[in-house]
Amino acid sequence: MENETLMEVSPATSAVEQPETPLQLPSSNTDDSGVSQEFRTPEELVAKGIVPVKRQYLRPPPSRPSSNNNNNNSTVGVQNDDAAEAKSVPILKDKKSKRQIKRERRQELKSPLHLCPVVAKSGKVSACPYNDKCRFSHDVEAFKAEKPADIEGSCPFLVYEGPCPYGLACRFAGTHRDDASAPTENLPGKSSELNFFNKDTQKLLWKNKMKFPKAEATLKLLGLKGNPKDKKLADKRENGQVVPKEPAMDTKTDRKEVANNSISPSISPEDDVDENNLADDTRPLKKAKSSVDEICSSQVSSGSSAQGGVLDSNCDVNTSEPTADVMTDSDKSLKLHPREKKLIDFRDKLYLAPLTTVGNLPFRRVCKVLGADVTCGEMAMCTNLLQGHASEWALLRRHSSENLFGVQICGAYPDTVTKTVELLEQECSVDFIDINMGCPIDVVVNKGAGSALLTKPTRMKSVVEAASSAVGTPVTIKVRTAYFEGKNRIDSLIADMGSWGATVVTIHGRSRQQRYSKLADWDYVYQCVRKAPKSLQVLGNGDVFSYLDWNKHKTECPELSTCMIARGALVKPWIFTEIKEQRHWDITSGERLDILKDYARFGLQHWGSDSKGVETTRHFLLEWLSYTCRYVPVGLLDVIPQRINWRPPSYFGRDDLETLMASDSAADWVRISEMLLGKVPSGYSFAPKHKSNAYDRAENG
């Protein structure tokens, strides 16, 4: 471990390195062993995995009620004073049926607070084409009477030309210009976003009528079969039998509602009436021309048109009028070689990893401002994309500032992954498609996807080979070192991955069994990098938390293309600035608050400035704050830099805001959100979604 006794500070922060009045030493600040931390040396604290904070900043740990659960203060509910003092008693509620939930949702939409979006934009009831049949309220006066007070600040859409798309429903309506309620066809602020879900495509997916000529031809060419369950479902549908629906594999069910675009409320989960059609083996395959044109067409050199050719079993093209450019060699194959694809040079680029829940579009915009070069969307499940789930397609949204952008998908079978990549290439603007083969989540692994593929090398090869052969977009893969610690490790496959068709492989230096316990095994990552062919770019991932970590990995293994940054960016997104400027940024609380303000503004532009958009932005802001509280400012450290596996003690900041940002209490995170997004609604509660797990249960090894 590298330690530095000197630190670089920005000019704006050098004057506040120490508080004006020295703080009193706390009477006690003990670690797990019961020994007072103030009497431990920095070296002893580091050995215990505790952040070595300077003594004058230490504070006693906040008292925790013994009745709290394992999350301590990570769950908060906003109640009145009497209710807060009363002892919480769990209330058992009867489970509601789907029909009852759907009925309650429709009734809720008719409440005055759910004003019709068209009426809200125009200010006129007559503007809604559905009139009395509209599922939203048209009572403008009742809406104004019950609408929450406006939030301080200006409307996030004022920076764009044209009126605010939320009109009367905007929580910043008082700052609108005179034409703010005028009707408009275009949505200001949304023009800078790409990859909106086409409703016609969604309907085809719902009805299982979407055609996948490239995928079908590729699977047939490679002799691959799809999921046998899907074949049985297709046969039953062909025979007219009724097929019961199976639950979709969705790892984001708790955020399905908030992930939807609040401007387009017409797409909702209850509208998905045919969501179990994952694969349709009865789809007809196009013959001759389409097989050549669709699989091999645009990737051949200019002038090598093969239209009208016939594709035989070896993917050779026979034409009645041979083209000289195509037939110069004895090898007449038009099958695209993996190295002929569009290549992306990831070397030395700062790559923001795909991050579930927190790695949304507003967060990626923040990281782009702070220096990230490559961004990737949150992991999306192939089955849900093929079923037309709007919440899953929302994960593929791209901002115009993301000049090098990819999406990450996860699937268990070659057919579902191949059809998904074809669909993404057709419907979305992406620079690369990443296939996740390292996700350790149980619900994913139990379906045979994610880390489960590490135990099935043959299927791994089939998935990558089929996906990369079907599209011209570069296909990358992300893996862990192994499934079980020390067994079937990835180094035995790394030499072959380039021939499968992958252009980039990212190796997370932990096994699935390990989850996030212990530090990443970078020595093993280096070993894999050196075994990989020179044509295959290999990226490392795990525990990059400072520019020194970055420099160390690049120095010890020059063959390493770059490092993917994940949790380090969650805790301190300015890590990209630190790496580019090669310094430890002693960022002030005011500068950190400015970053949060940017996130809130980006979130309102993405999810909306109405009440639903504000609360969606707040929810994801709180999820992010559950990570940022782990950061300890550079000026407070006895040992620099902070390591990602060190536990921060309770400490005072150099000002009240810095102390507030250091709190691990969700109640304090809510207070920060109220500084940016106004007061929370009555009865509001929040519990962070993610927890880093150590070794899992016995059945996982």
PDB file of N, CA and C in Angstrom, residues 121 155 157-158 160-167 176-189:
ATOM      1  N   LYS A 121     -49.849  21.154 -19.708  1.00  0.00           N
ATOM      2  CA  LYS A 121     -48.994  21.900 -20.630  1.00  0.00           C
ATOM      3  C   LYS A 121     -49.721  23.080 -21.253  1.00  0.00           C
ATOM      4  N   CYS A 155     -36.880  26.944 -12.927  1.00  0.00           N
ATOM      5  CA  CYS A 155     -37.266  25.746 -13.681  1.00  0.00           C
ATOM      6  C   CYS A 155     -36.063  25.228 -14.464  1.00  0.00           C
ATOM      7  N   PHE A 157     -35.929  23.742 -17.140  1.00  0.00           N
ATOM      8  CA  PHE A 157     -36.135  23.795 -18.579  1.00  0.00           C
ATOM      9  C   PHE A 157     -36.040  25.214 -19.131  1.00  0.00           C
ATOM     10  N   LEU A 158     -35.760  26.188 -18.284  1.00  0.00           N
ATOM     11  CA  LEU A 158     -35.655  27.559 -18.767  1.00  0.00           C
ATOM     12  C   LEU A 158     -34.412  27.763 -19.623  1.00  0.00           C
ATOM     13  N   TYR A 160     -33.612  26.031 -22.047  1.00  0.00           N
ATOM     14  CA  TYR A 160     -33.937  25.622 -23.402  1.00  0.00           C
ATOM     15  C   TYR A 160     -34.944  26.601 -24.000  1.00  0.00           C
ATOM     16  N   GLU A 161     -34.951  26.639 -25.292  1.00  0.00           N
ATOM     17  CA  GLU A 161     -35.934  27.475 -25.967  1.00  0.00           C
ATOM     18  C   GLU A 161     -37.300  26.816 -25.887  1.00  0.00           C
ATOM     19  N   GLY A 162     -38.313  27.644 -25.745  1.00  0.00           N
ATOM     20  CA  GLY A 162     -39.665  27.119 -25.683  1.00  0.00           C
ATOM     21  C   GLY A 162     -40.164  26.990 -24.267  1.00  0.00           C
ATOM     22  N   PRO A 163     -41.449  26.699 -24.117  1.00  0.00           N
ATOM     23  CA  PRO A 163     -42.053  26.605 -22.787  1.00  0.00           C
ATOM     24  C   PRO A 163     -41.677  25.328 -22.061  1.00  0.00           C
ATOM     25  N   CYS A 164     -41.898  25.310 -20.764  1.00  0.00           N
ATOM     26  CA  CYS A 164     -41.664  24.120 -19.954  1.00  0.00           C
ATOM     27  C   CYS A 164     -42.663  23.042 -20.345  1.00  0.00           C
ATOM     28  N   PRO A 165     -42.238  21.809 -20.571  1.00  0.00           N
ATOM     29  CA  PRO A 165     -43.164  20.752 -21.000  1.00  0.00           C
ATOM     30  C   PRO A 165     -44.143  20.329 -19.918  1.00  0.00           C
ATOM     31  N   TYR A 166     -43.944  20.758 -18.660  1.00  0.00           N
ATOM     32  CA  TYR A 166     -44.830  20.335 -17.580  1.00  0.00           C
ATOM     33  C   TYR A 166     -45.825  21.405 -17.185  1.00  0.00           C
ATOM     34  N   GLY A 167     -45.674  22.615 -17.703  1.00  0.00           N
ATOM     35  CA  GLY A 167     -46.671  23.656 -17.522  1.00  0.00           C
ATOM     36  C   GLY A 167     -47.099  23.869 -16.090  1.00  0.00           C
ATOM     37  N   HIS A 176     -41.755  30.458 -14.502  1.00  0.00           N
ATOM     38  CA  HIS A 176     -41.977  30.313 -15.943  1.00  0.00           C
ATOM     39  C   HIS A 176     -42.144  31.675 -16.600  1.00  0.00           C
ATOM     40  N   ARG A 177     -41.777  31.714 -17.865  1.00  0.00           N
ATOM     41  CA  ARG A 177     -42.009  32.927 -18.652  1.00  0.00           C
ATOM     42  C   ARG A 177     -43.484  33.020 -19.012  1.00  0.00           C
ATOM     43  N   ASP A 178     -43.844  34.085 -19.685  1.00  0.00           N
ATOM     44  CA  ASP A 178     -45.257  34.305 -20.008  1.00  0.00           C
ATOM     45  C   ASP A 178     -45.816  33.216 -20.900  1.00  0.00           C
ATOM     46  N   ASP A 179     -44.938  32.626 -21.735  1.00  0.00           N
ATOM     47  CA  ASP A 179     -45.409  31.584 -22.656  1.00  0.00           C
ATOM     48  C   ASP A 179     -45.185  30.187 -22.107  1.00  0.00           C
ATOM     49  N   ALA A 180     -44.990  30.088 -20.779  1.00  0.00           N
ATOM     50  CA  ALA A 180     -44.617  28.792 -20.194  1.00  0.00           C
ATOM     51  C   ALA A 180     -45.718  27.766 -20.287  1.00  0.00           C
ATOM     52  N   SER A 181     -46.974  28.206 -20.400  1.00  0.00           N
ATOM     53  CA  SER A 181     -48.068  27.237 -20.459  1.00  0.00           C
ATOM     54  C   SER A 181     -48.588  27.033 -21.865  1.00  0.00           C
ATOM     55  N   ALA A 182     -47.895  27.609 -22.844  1.00  0.00           N
ATOM     56  CA  ALA A 182     -48.348  27.462 -24.221  1.00  0.00           C
ATOM     57  C   ALA A 182     -48.125  26.043 -24.698  1.00  0.00           C
ATOM     58  N   PRO A 183     -49.025  25.521 -25.556  1.00  0.00           N
ATOM     59  CA  PRO A 183     -48.849  24.148 -26.035  1.00  0.00           C
ATOM     60  C   PRO A 183     -47.614  24.032 -26.920  1.00  0.00           C
ATOM     61  N   THR A 184     -46.996  22.903 -26.873  1.00  0.00           N
ATOM     62  CA  THR A 184     -45.807  22.654 -27.689  1.00  0.00           C
ATOM     63  C   THR A 184     -45.753  21.194 -28.064  1.00  0.00           C
ATOM     64  N   GLU A 185     -45.264  20.920 -29.262  1.00  0.00           N
ATOM     65  CA  GLU A 185     -45.141  19.542 -29.706  1.00  0.00           C
ATOM     66  C   GLU A 185     -43.835  18.922 -29.218  1.00  0.00           C
ATOM     67  N   ASN A 186     -42.785  19.745 -29.179  1.00  0.00           N
ATOM     68  CA  ASN A 186     -41.483  19.234 -28.752  1.00  0.00           C
ATOM     69  C   ASN A 186     -41.310  19.412 -27.259  1.00  0.00           C
ATOM     70  N   LEU A 187     -40.582  18.535 -26.650  1.00  0.00           N
ATOM     71  CA  LEU A 187     -40.325  18.598 -25.215  1.00  0.00           C
ATOM     72  C   LEU A 187     -38.947  19.204 -24.989  1.00  0.00           C
ATOM     73  N   PRO A 188     -38.866  20.436 -24.528  1.00  0.00           N
ATOM     74  CA  PRO A 188     -37.558  21.057 -24.308  1.00  0.00           C
ATOM     75  C   PRO A 188     -36.734  20.229 -23.329  1.00  0.00           C
ATOM     76  N   GLY A 189     -35.464  20.143 -23.592  1.00  0.00           N
ATOM     77  CA  GLY A 189     -34.582  19.398 -22.702  1.00  0.00           C
ATOM     78  C   GLY A 189     -34.487  17.936 -23.067  1.00  0.00           C
TER      79      GLY A 189
END
